[in-house]
XYZ file of C-alpha atoms in Angstrom:
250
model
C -40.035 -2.455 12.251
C -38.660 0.908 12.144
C -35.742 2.183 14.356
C -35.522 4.796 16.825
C -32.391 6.782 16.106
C -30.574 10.233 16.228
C -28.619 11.488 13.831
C -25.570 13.879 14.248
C -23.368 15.012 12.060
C -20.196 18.028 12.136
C -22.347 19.526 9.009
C -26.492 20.526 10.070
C -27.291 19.999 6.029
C -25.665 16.267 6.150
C -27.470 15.240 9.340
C -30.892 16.489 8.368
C -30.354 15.088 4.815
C -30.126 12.049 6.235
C -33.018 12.406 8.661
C -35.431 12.939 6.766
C -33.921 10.026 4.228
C -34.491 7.771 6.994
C -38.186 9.491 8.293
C -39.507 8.311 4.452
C -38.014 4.945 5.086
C -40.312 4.357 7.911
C -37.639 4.757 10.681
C -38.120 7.391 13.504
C -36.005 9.903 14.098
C -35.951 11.707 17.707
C -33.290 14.460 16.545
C -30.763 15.782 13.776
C -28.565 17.834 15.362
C -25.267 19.528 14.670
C -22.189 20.163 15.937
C -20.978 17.185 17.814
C -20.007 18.692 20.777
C -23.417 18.423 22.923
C -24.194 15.426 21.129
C -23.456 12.794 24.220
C -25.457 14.755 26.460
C -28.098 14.731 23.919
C -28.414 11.307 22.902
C -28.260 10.131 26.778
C -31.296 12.512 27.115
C -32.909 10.962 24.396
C -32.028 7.558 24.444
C -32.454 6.356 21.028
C -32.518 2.540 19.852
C -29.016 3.714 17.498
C -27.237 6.949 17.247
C -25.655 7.575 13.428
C -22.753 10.086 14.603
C -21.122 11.520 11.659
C -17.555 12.634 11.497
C -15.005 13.717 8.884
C -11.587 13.053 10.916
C -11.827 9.725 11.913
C -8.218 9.944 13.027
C -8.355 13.219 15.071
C -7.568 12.758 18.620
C -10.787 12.704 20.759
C -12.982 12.539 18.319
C -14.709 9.375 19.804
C -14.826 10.866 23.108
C -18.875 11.264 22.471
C -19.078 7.646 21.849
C -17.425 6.963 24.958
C -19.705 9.155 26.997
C -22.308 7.386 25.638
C -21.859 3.887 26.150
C -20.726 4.616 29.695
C -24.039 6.471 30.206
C -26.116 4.384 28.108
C -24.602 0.857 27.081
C -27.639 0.235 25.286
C -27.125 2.778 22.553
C -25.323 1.230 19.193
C -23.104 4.176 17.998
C -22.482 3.497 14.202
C -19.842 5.778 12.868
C -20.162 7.800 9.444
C -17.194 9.036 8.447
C -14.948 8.689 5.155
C -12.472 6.579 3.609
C -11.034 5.646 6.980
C -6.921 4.578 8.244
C -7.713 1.204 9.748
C -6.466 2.680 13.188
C -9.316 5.178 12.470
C -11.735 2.048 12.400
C -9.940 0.521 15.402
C -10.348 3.872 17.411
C -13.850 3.746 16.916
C -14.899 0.377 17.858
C -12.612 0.694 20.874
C -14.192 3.538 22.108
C -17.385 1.426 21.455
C -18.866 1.714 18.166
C -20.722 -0.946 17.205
C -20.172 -0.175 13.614
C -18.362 2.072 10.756
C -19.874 3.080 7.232
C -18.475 5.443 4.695
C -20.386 8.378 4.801
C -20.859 8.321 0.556
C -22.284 4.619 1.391
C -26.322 4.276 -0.289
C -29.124 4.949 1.992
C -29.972 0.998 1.652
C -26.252 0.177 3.118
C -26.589 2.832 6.568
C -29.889 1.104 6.922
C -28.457 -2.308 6.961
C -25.541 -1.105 9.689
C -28.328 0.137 11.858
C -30.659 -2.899 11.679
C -27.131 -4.977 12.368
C -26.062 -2.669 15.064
C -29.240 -2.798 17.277
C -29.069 -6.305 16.652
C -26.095 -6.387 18.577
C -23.840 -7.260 15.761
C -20.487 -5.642 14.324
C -21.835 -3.279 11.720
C -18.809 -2.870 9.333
C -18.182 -3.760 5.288
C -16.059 -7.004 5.129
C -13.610 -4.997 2.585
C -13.136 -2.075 5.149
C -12.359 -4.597 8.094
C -10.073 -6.630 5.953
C -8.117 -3.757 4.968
C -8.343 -2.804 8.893
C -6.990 -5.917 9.810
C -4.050 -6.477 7.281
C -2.026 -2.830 8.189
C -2.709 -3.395 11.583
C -0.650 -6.789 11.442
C 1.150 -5.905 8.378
C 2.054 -2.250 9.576
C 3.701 -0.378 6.300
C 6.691 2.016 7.410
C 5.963 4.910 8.968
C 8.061 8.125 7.280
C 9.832 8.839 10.447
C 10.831 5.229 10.239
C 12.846 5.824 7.467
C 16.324 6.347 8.922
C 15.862 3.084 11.122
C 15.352 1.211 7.805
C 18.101 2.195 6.202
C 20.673 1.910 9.437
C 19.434 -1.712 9.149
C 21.019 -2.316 5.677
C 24.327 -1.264 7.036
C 26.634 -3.437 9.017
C 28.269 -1.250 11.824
C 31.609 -1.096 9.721
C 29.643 0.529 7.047
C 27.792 2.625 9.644
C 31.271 4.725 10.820
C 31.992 4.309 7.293
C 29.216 6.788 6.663
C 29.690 8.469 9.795
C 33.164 9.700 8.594
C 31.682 10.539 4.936
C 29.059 12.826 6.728
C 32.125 14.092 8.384
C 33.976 14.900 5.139
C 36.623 12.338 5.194
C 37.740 11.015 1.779
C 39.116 7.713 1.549
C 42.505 8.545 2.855
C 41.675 9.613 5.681
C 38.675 7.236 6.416
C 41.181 4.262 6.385
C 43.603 6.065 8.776
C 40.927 6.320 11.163
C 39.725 2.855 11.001
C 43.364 1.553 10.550
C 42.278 -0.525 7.485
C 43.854 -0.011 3.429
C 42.659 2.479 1.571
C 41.378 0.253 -0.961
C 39.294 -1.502 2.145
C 37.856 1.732 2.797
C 37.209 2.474 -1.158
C 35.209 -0.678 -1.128
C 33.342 0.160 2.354
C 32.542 3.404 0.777
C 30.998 1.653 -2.695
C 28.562 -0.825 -0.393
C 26.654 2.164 1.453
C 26.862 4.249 -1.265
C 24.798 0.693 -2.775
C 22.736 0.022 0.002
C 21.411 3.516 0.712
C 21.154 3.604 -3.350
C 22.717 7.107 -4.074
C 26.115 8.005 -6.605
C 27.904 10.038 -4.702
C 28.920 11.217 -1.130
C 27.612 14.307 -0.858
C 24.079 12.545 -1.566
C 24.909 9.894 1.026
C 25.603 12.588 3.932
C 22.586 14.361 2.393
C 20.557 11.079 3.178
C 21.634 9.975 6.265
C 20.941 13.990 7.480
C 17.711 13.949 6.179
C 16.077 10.685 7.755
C 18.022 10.837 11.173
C 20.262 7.860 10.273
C 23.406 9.206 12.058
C 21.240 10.460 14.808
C 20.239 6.794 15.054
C 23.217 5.374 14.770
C 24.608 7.048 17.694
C 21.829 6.359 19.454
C 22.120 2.947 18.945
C 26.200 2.732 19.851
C 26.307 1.528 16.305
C 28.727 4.719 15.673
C 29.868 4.725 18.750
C 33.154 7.059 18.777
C 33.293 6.854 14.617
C 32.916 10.284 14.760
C 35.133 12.364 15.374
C 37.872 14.045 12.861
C 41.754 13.135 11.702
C 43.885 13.305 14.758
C 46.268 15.926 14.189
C 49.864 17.165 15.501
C 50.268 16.632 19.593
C 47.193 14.023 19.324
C 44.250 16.679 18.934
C 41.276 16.254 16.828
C 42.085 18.138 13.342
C 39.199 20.156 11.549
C 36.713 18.489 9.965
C 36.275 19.649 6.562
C 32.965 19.825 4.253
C 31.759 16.727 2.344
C 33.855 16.283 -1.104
C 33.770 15.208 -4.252
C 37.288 12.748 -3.839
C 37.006 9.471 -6.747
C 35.779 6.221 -4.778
């Protein structure tokens, strides 16, 4: 038995494609319409069985407002997504505005046919692969970029966090053990383990790092630094200049 559906896509071409693909396969289709932006007011009107809604930003912000509209309005409707390659939050987005399934929109005729017999079945219309992959990042979240100077403050103890602090600063070693009131060959070795851990040769590329991913912006944040930076003291107890990052031997 055939299914009563709409189709609507961002692209005209893609949604009538696909209508009239489905029209030969003995389903009918009450509309192909194009762009999305009437299409919840259209598909309440019409009230098909399943609405294919096409999208090529699963991710976007809003872009599942429709399918909320629509299962407010019409709970009956299965909304199956067709959209690419999707993040798994893109997948998550859509079923949790409603969908009641999500197929990659270079999927075989055969395979959107199967989501939409699923979906007005009632049943989660999704590849097992896709879900998988949905479920694993979601609980197995990878690092996001901006995460980057969190990860690294977490290979330091705080010692080796003012440590760096003062490089950034443009202490050499001298003056880095002054500060901290420790040998210089303590502060030599301090110096060697971030230089390890953050997996750069030299100081300059160590204050370049830390810059870069918001480490020492972290750090203070985090009272990890707490006070670390500021410069030599100098005659009548005043903070002396800090000078620029140099190349002074380990």
């Amino acid at each position: 038995m055939g299914v009563r559906l709409m189709v609507v896509d961002e692209h005209r071409l893609h949604a009538e494609a696909l209508a009239s693909a489905l029209k030969l396969r003995g389903h009918r289709v009450l509309a192909a319409a194009a762009p999305t932006a009437g299409a919840a007011e259209l598909v309440v009107s019409r009230a098909p069985e399943v609405c294919l809604l096409g999208t090529a930003a699963p991710a976007e912000p809003g872009v599942f407002d429709p399918v909320v509209t629509i299962k407010r309005e019409r709970p009956q409707v299965a909304v199956v997504v067709l959209g690419p390659v999707p993040s798994p939050r893109g997948i998550a987005a859509a079923f949790a505005a409603g969908a009641s399934g999500y197929v990659r929109h270079d999927e075989r005729i055969e395979g959107v046919e199967r989501a939409m017999m699923k979906a007005r079945a009632g049943e989660a219309a999704v590849a097992p692969q896709l879900l998988q992959g949905a479920f694993t990042e979601l609980l197995n979240p990878a690092a996001q970029p901006d995460d980057e100077g969190q990860r690294l403050l977490r290979l330091l103890t705080p010692r080796e966090v003012e440590v760096l602090v003062r490089v950034a600063e443009g202490e050499d070693t001298r003056l880095i053990a002054a500060g901290m009131r420790i040998a210089p060959s303590t502060a030599r070795t301090h110096v060697q383990r971030v230089l390890m851990k953050l997996g750069v040769g030299s100081r300059l590329e160590a204050a370049a790092l830390a810059a870069r991913t918001g480490l020492l912006d972290r750090a203070a944040s985090s009272g990890a630094a707490a006070g670390s930076a500021v410069g030599p003291v100098g005659p009548g107890g005043s903070a002396g200049p800090v000078g620029p990052v140099g190349p002074d031997v380990l």
